[in-house]
Coordinates of C-alpha atoms (C1' of nucleotides) in Angstrom, one line a residue:
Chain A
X91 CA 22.7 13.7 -10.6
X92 CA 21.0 10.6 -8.9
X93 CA 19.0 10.0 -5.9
X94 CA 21.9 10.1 -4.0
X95 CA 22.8 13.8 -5.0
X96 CA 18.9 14.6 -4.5
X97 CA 19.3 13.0 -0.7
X98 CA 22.4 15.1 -0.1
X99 CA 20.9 17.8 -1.1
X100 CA 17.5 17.7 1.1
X101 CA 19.9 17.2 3.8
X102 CA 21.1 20.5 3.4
X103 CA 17.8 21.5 4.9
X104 CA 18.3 19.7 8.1
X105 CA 18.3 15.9 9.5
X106 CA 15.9 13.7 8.5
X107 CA 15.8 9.9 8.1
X108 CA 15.4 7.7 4.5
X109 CA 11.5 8.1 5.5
X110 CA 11.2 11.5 6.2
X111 CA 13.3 11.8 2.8
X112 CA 10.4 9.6 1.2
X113 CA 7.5 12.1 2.1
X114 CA 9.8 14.5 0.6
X115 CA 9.9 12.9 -2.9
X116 CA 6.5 12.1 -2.9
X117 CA 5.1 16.1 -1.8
X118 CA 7.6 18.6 -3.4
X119 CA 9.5 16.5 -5.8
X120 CA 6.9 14.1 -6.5
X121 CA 6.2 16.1 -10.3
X122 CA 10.1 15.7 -11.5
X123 CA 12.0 13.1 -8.8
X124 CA 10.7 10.0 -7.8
X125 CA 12.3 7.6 -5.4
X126 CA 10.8 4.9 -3.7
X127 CA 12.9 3.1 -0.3
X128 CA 14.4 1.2 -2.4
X129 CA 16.6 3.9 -4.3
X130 CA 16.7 5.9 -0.6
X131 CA 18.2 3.7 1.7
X132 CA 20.3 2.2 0.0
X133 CA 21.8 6.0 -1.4
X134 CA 21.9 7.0 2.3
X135 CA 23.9 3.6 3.1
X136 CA 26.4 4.5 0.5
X137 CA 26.5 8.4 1.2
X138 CA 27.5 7.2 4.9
X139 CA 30.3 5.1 3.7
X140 CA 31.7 7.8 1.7
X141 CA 31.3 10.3 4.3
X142 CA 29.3 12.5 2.8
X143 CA 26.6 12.2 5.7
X144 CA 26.4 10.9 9.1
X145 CA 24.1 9.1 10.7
X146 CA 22.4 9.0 14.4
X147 CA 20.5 6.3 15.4
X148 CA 17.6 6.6 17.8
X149 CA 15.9 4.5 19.8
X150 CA 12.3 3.2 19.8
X151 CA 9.9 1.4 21.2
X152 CA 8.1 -1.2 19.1
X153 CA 9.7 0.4 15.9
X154 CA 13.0 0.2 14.2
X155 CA 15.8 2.4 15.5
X156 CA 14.9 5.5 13.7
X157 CA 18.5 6.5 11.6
X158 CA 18.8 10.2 11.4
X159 CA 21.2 11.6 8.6
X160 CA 23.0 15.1 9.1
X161 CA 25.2 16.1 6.0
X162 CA 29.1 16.5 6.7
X163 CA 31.4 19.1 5.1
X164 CA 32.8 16.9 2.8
X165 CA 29.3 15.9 1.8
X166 CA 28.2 19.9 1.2
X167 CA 31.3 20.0 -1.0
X168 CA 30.3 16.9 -2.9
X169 CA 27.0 18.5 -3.7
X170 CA 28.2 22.0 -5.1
X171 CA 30.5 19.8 -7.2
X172 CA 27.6 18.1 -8.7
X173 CA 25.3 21.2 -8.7
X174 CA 28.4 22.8 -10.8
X175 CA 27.3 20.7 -13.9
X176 CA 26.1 23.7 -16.3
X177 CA 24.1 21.4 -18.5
X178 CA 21.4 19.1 -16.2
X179 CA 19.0 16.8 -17.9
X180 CA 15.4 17.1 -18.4
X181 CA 13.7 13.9 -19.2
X182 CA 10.3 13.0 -20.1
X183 CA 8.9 9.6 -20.9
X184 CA 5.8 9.6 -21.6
X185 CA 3.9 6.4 -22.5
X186 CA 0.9 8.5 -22.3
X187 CA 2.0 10.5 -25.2
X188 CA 3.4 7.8 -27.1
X189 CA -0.2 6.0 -26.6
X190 CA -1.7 9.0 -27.9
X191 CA 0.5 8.5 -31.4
X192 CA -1.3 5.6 -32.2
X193 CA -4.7 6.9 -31.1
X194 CA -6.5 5.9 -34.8
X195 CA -5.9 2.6 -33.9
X196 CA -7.9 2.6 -30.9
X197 CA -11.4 3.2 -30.3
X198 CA -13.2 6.5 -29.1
X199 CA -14.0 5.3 -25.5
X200 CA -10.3 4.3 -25.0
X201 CA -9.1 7.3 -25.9
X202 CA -11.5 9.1 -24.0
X203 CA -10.1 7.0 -20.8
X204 CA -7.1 7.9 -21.4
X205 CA -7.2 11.6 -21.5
X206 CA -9.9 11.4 -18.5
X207 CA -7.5 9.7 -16.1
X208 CA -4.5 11.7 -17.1
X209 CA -6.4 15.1 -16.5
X210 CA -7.1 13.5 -13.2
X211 CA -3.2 12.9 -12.7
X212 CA -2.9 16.4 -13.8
X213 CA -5.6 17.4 -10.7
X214 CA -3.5 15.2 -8.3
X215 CA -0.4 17.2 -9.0
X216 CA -2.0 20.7 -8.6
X217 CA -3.6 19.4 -5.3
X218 CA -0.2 18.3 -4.2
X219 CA 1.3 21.7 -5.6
X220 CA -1.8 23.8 -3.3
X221 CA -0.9 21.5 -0.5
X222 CA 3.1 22.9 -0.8
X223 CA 2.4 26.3 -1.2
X224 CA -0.1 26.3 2.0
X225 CA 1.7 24.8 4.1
X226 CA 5.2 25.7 3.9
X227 CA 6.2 28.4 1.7
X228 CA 7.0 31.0 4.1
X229 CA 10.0 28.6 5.4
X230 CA 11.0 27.2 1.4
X231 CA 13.9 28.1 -0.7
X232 CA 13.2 30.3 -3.4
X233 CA 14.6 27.5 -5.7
X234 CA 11.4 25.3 -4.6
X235 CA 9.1 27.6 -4.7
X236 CA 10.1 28.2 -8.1
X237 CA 9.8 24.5 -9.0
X238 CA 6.6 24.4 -7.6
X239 CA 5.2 27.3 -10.2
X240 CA 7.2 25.5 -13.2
X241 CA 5.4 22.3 -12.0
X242 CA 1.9 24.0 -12.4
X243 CA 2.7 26.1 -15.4
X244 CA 3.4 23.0 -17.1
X245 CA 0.8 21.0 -16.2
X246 CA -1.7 23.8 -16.3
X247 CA -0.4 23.7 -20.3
X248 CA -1.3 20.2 -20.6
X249 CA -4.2 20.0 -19.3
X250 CA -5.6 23.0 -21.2
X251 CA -4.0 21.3 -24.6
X252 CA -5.8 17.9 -24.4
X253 CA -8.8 20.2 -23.2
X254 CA -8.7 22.5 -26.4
X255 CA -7.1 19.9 -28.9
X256 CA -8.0 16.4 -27.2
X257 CA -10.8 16.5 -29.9
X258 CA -8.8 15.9 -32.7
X259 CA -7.5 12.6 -31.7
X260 CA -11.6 11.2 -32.7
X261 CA -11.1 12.4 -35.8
X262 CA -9.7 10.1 -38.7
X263 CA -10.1 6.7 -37.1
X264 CA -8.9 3.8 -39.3
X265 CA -11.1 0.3 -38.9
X266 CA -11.7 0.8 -35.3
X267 CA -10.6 -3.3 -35.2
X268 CA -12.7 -4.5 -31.9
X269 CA -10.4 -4.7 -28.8
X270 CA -8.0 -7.3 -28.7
X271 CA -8.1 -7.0 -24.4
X272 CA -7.9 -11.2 -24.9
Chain B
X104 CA 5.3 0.1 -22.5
X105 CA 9.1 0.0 -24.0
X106 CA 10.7 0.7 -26.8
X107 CA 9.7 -2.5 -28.2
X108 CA 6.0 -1.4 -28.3
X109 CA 7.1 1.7 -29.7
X110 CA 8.9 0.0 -32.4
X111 CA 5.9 -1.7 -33.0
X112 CA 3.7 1.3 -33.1
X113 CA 5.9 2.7 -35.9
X114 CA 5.9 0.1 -38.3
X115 CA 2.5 0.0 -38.5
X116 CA 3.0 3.2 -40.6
X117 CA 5.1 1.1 -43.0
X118 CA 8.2 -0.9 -43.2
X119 CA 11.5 0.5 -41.9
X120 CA 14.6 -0.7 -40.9
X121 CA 16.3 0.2 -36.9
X122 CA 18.2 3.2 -38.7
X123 CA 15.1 4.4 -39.5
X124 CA 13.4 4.1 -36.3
X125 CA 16.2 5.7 -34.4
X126 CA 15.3 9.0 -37.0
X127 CA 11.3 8.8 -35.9
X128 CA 13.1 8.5 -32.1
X129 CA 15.0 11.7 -32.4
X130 CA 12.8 13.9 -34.4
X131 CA 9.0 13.2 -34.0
X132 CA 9.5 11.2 -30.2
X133 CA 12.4 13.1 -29.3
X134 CA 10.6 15.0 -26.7
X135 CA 9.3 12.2 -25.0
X136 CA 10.5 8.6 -25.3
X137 CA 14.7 8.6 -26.1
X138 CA 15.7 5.6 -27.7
X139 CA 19.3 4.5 -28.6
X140 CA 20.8 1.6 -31.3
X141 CA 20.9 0.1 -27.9
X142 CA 17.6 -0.2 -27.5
X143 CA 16.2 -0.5 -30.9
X144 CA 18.2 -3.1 -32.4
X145 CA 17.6 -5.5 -29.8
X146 CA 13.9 -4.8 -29.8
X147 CA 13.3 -5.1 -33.4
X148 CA 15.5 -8.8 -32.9
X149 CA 13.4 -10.0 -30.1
X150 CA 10.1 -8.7 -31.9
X151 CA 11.2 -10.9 -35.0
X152 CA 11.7 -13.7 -32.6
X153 CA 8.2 -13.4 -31.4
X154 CA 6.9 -12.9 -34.5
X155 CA 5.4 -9.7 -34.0
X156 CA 7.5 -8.6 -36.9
X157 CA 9.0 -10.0 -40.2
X158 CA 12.4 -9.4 -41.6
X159 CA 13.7 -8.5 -45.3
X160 CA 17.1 -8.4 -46.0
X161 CA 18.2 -6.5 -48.7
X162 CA 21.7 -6.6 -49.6
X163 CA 24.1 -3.6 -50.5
X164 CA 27.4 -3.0 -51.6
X165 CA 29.9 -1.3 -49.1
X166 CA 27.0 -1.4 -46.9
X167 CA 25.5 -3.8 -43.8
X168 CA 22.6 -5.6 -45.4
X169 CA 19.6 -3.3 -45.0
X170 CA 16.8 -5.0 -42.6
X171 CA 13.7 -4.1 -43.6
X172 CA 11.0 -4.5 -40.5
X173 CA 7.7 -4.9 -41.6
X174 CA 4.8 -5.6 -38.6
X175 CA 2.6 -9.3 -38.7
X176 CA -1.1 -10.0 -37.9
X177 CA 0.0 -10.5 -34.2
X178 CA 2.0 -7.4 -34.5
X179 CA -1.5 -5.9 -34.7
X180 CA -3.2 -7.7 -32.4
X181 CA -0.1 -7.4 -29.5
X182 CA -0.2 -3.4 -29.9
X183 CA -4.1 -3.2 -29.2
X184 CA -3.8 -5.0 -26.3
X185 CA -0.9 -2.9 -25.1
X186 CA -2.9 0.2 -26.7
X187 CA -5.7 -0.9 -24.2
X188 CA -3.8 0.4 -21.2
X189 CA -6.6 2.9 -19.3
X190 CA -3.4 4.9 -17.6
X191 CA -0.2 5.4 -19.4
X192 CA 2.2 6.9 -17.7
X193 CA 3.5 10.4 -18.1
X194 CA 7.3 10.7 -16.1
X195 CA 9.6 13.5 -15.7
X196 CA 12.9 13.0 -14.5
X197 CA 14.6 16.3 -14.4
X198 CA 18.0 17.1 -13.0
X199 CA 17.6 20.8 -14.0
X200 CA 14.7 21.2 -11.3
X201 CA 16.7 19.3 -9.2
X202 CA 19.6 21.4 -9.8
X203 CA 17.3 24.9 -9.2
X204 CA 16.2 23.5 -5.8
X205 CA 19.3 24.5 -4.5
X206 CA 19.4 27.1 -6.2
X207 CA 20.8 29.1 -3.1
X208 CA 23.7 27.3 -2.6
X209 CA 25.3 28.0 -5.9
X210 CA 26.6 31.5 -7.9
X211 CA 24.6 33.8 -9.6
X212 CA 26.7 33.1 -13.1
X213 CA 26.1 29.4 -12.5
X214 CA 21.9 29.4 -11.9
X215 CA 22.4 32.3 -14.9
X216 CA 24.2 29.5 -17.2
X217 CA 22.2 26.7 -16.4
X218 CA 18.8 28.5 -17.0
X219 CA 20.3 29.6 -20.6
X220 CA 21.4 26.5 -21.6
X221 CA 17.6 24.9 -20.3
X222 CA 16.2 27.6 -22.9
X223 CA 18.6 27.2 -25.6
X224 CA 17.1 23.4 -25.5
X225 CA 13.8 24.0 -25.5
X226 CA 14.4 26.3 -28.6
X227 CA 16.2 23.5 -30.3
X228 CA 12.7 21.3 -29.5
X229 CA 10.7 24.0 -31.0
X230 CA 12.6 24.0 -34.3
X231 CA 12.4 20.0 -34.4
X232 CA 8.6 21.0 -34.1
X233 CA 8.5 23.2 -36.6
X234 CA 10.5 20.9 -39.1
X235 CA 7.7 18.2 -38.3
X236 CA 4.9 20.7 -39.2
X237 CA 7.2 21.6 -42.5
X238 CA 7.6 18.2 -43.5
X239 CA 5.2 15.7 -43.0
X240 CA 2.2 17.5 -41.2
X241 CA -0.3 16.1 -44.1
X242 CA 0.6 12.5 -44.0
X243 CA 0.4 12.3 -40.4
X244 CA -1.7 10.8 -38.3
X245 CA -4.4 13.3 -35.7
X246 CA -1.8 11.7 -33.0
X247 CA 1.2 12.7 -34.1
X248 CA 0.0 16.3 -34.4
X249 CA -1.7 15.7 -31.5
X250 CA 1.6 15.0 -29.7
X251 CA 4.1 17.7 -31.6
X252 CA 1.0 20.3 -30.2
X253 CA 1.3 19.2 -26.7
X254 CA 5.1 19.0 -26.8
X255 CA 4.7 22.5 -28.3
X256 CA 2.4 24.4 -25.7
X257 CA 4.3 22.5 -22.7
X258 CA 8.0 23.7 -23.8
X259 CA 6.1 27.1 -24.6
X260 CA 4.6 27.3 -21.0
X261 CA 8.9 26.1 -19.4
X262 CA 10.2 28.7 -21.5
X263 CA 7.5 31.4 -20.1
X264 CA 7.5 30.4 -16.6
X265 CA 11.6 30.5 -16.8
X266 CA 11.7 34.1 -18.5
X267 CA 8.9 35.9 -15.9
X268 CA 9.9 33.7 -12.8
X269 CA 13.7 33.0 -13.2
X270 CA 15.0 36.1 -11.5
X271 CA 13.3 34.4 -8.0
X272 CA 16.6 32.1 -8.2
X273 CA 19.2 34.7 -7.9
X274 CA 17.1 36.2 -4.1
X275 CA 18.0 35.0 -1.2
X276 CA 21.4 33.7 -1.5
X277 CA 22.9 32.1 1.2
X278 CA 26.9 32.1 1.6
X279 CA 27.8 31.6 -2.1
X280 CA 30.1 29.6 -1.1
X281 CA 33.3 29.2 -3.7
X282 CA 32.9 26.7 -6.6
X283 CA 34.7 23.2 -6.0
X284 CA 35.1 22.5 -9.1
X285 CA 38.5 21.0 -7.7
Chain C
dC12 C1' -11.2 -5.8 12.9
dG13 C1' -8.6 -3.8 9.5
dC14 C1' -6.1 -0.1 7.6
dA15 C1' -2.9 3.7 7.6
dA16 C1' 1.2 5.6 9.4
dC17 C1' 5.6 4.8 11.4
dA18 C1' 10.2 2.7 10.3
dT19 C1' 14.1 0.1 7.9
dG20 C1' 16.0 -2.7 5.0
dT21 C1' 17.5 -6.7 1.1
dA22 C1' 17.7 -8.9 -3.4
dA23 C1' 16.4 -10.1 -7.8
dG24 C1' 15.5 -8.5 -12.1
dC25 C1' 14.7 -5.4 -15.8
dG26 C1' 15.4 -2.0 -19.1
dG27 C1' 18.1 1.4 -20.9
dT28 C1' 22.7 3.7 -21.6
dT29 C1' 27.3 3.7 -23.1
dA30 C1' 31.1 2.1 -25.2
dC31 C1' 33.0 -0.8 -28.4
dA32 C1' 33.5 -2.9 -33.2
dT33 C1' 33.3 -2.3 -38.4
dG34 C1' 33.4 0.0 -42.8
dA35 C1' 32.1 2.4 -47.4
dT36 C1' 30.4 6.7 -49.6
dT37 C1' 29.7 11.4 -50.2
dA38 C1' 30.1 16.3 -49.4
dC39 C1' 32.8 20.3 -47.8
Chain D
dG264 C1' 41.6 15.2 -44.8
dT265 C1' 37.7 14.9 -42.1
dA266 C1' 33.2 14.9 -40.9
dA267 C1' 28.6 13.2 -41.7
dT268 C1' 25.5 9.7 -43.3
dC269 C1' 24.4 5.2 -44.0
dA270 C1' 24.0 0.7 -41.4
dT271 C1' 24.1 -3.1 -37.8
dG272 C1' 25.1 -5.0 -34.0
dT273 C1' 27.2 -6.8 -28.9
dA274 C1' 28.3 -6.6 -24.0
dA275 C1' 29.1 -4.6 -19.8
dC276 C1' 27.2 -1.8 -16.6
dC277 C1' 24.2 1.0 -13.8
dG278 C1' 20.5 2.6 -11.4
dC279 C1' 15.9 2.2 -10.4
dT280 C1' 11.6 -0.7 -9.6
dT281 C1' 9.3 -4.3 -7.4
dA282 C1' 8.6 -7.7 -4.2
dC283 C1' 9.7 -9.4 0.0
dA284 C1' 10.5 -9.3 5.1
dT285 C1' 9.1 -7.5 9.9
dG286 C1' 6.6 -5.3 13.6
dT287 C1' 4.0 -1.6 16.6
dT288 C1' 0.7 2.1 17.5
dG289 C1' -3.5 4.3 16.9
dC290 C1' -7.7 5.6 14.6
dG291 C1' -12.4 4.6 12.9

DNA sequence: CGCAACATGTAAGCGGTTACATGATTAC
DNA sequence: GTAATCATGTAACCGCTTACATGTTGCG
């Protein structure tokens, strides 16, 4: 499953073109999906060639033809292939966390950064997951709407963790060595 | 921050050799930063070459020479400065949520499978937390508990959200379409 | 006047995954 | 016998990120 797959299936919902598909990573998939336009583009290139979508290209004035993608037969069947996979991944990579291992050897105000700008990530998220919910829930999928509450149940977890446990991190600092920022 | 920082990171609890490494990758980071021989072994090779490290070979019978890592003065002082970092990043890649997007166009027994399988993981992520806290919860750093707590409440909060919200996934199906599986 | 939104793409590079290669010892 | 554990590495590949390239319209 790759941004490809991800592409193919948005399309499912209707045409759209590589930068309507960007506002759509960034909004509702933003918390478990990114893409940028250079992943997207390119995917919807290669989804063309395949056959999987086609594309409509529509003229503008002063702005690139816009490209619209519709999703073919052959391209719905290539996507309950992939969704058949009864095992999908589930990732994190957290260099947050990792950071936070190593948390004795930094000092308190840095840790105290840390924590403050990833509970502000945290905020973003639930803004973004608010946003979703009033704008268009009536016309989502039950599968997105159901991503949208796993989204905030998780971070809602977080966020009250390093709110009820963040504390301990101060504790048991080891030669607070002064910053090496060079 | 890579897997050579992290590498770094960890020795600064003591020598170790990759083999080692790759045990703290799977049970204490397991949850969030993967790590392969792949990765490690050519990260502990280019740390030695930048002398952020220093090397011991120990020789054994039947066996590769065990390399014993052990991390240098500029070890230290490379790891603040990466340490210093005001925003880590925190990413999720997750096919699964992907996958339950489109939820809709796939089979009852399929969503079914795949949400069992998502829980049977995160039960397999609570045990490796659990054999943390059995094993070496006193010798370890406010982080690293820290980090197995998180983990801990944010795989709780998945599991919960699945159990109470899961059954949203099997309303609303459109046209369950046969699988082509091929 | 400058920035954001609209709109599409390419190309280099990087970091990580996967597969391959080797081989002894110990426990079931 | 066969699987797991110990133990280290290389090389190809793949997919995503980042930077670059271009240009208009409209708002404050």
């Amino acid at each position: 499953m790759d941004v490809k797959t991800v592409c193919l299936g948005m399309l499912t919902d209707g045409e759209a073109s590589g930068y309507d598909l960007k506002k759509n990573f960034e909004s509702s998939f933003g918390h478990f999906f990114a893409a940028g336009y250079g992943s997207i583009y390119p995917a919807l290139a290669s989804l063309a060639e395949q056959g999987f979508v086609q594309c409509r290209e529509i003229a503008q004035a002063g702005k690139p033809d816009r490209k619209v993608y519709r999703i073919t037969e052959q391209g719905r069947q290539r996507l309950l292939e992939e969704l058949d996979n009864p095992n999908p991944s589930h990732k994190v990579r957290s260099e947050f966390l990792a950071t936070m291992c190593f948390a004795h050897l930094m000092t308190a105000e840095q840790i105290q950064t840390v924590l403050h700008n990833r509970i502000a990530e945290i905020e973003r998220y639930m803004q973004l997951f608010d946003d979703f919910e009033a704008s268009c829930m009536n016309e989502s999928s039950g599968g997105m709407v159901f991503t949208v509450g796993l989204g905030r149940a998780y971070m809602n977890a977080m966020r009250g963790y390093i709110e009820e446990h963040g504390h301990m991190l101060f504790e048991a600092q080891e030669t607070p060595k002064q910053n090496a920022t060079a």
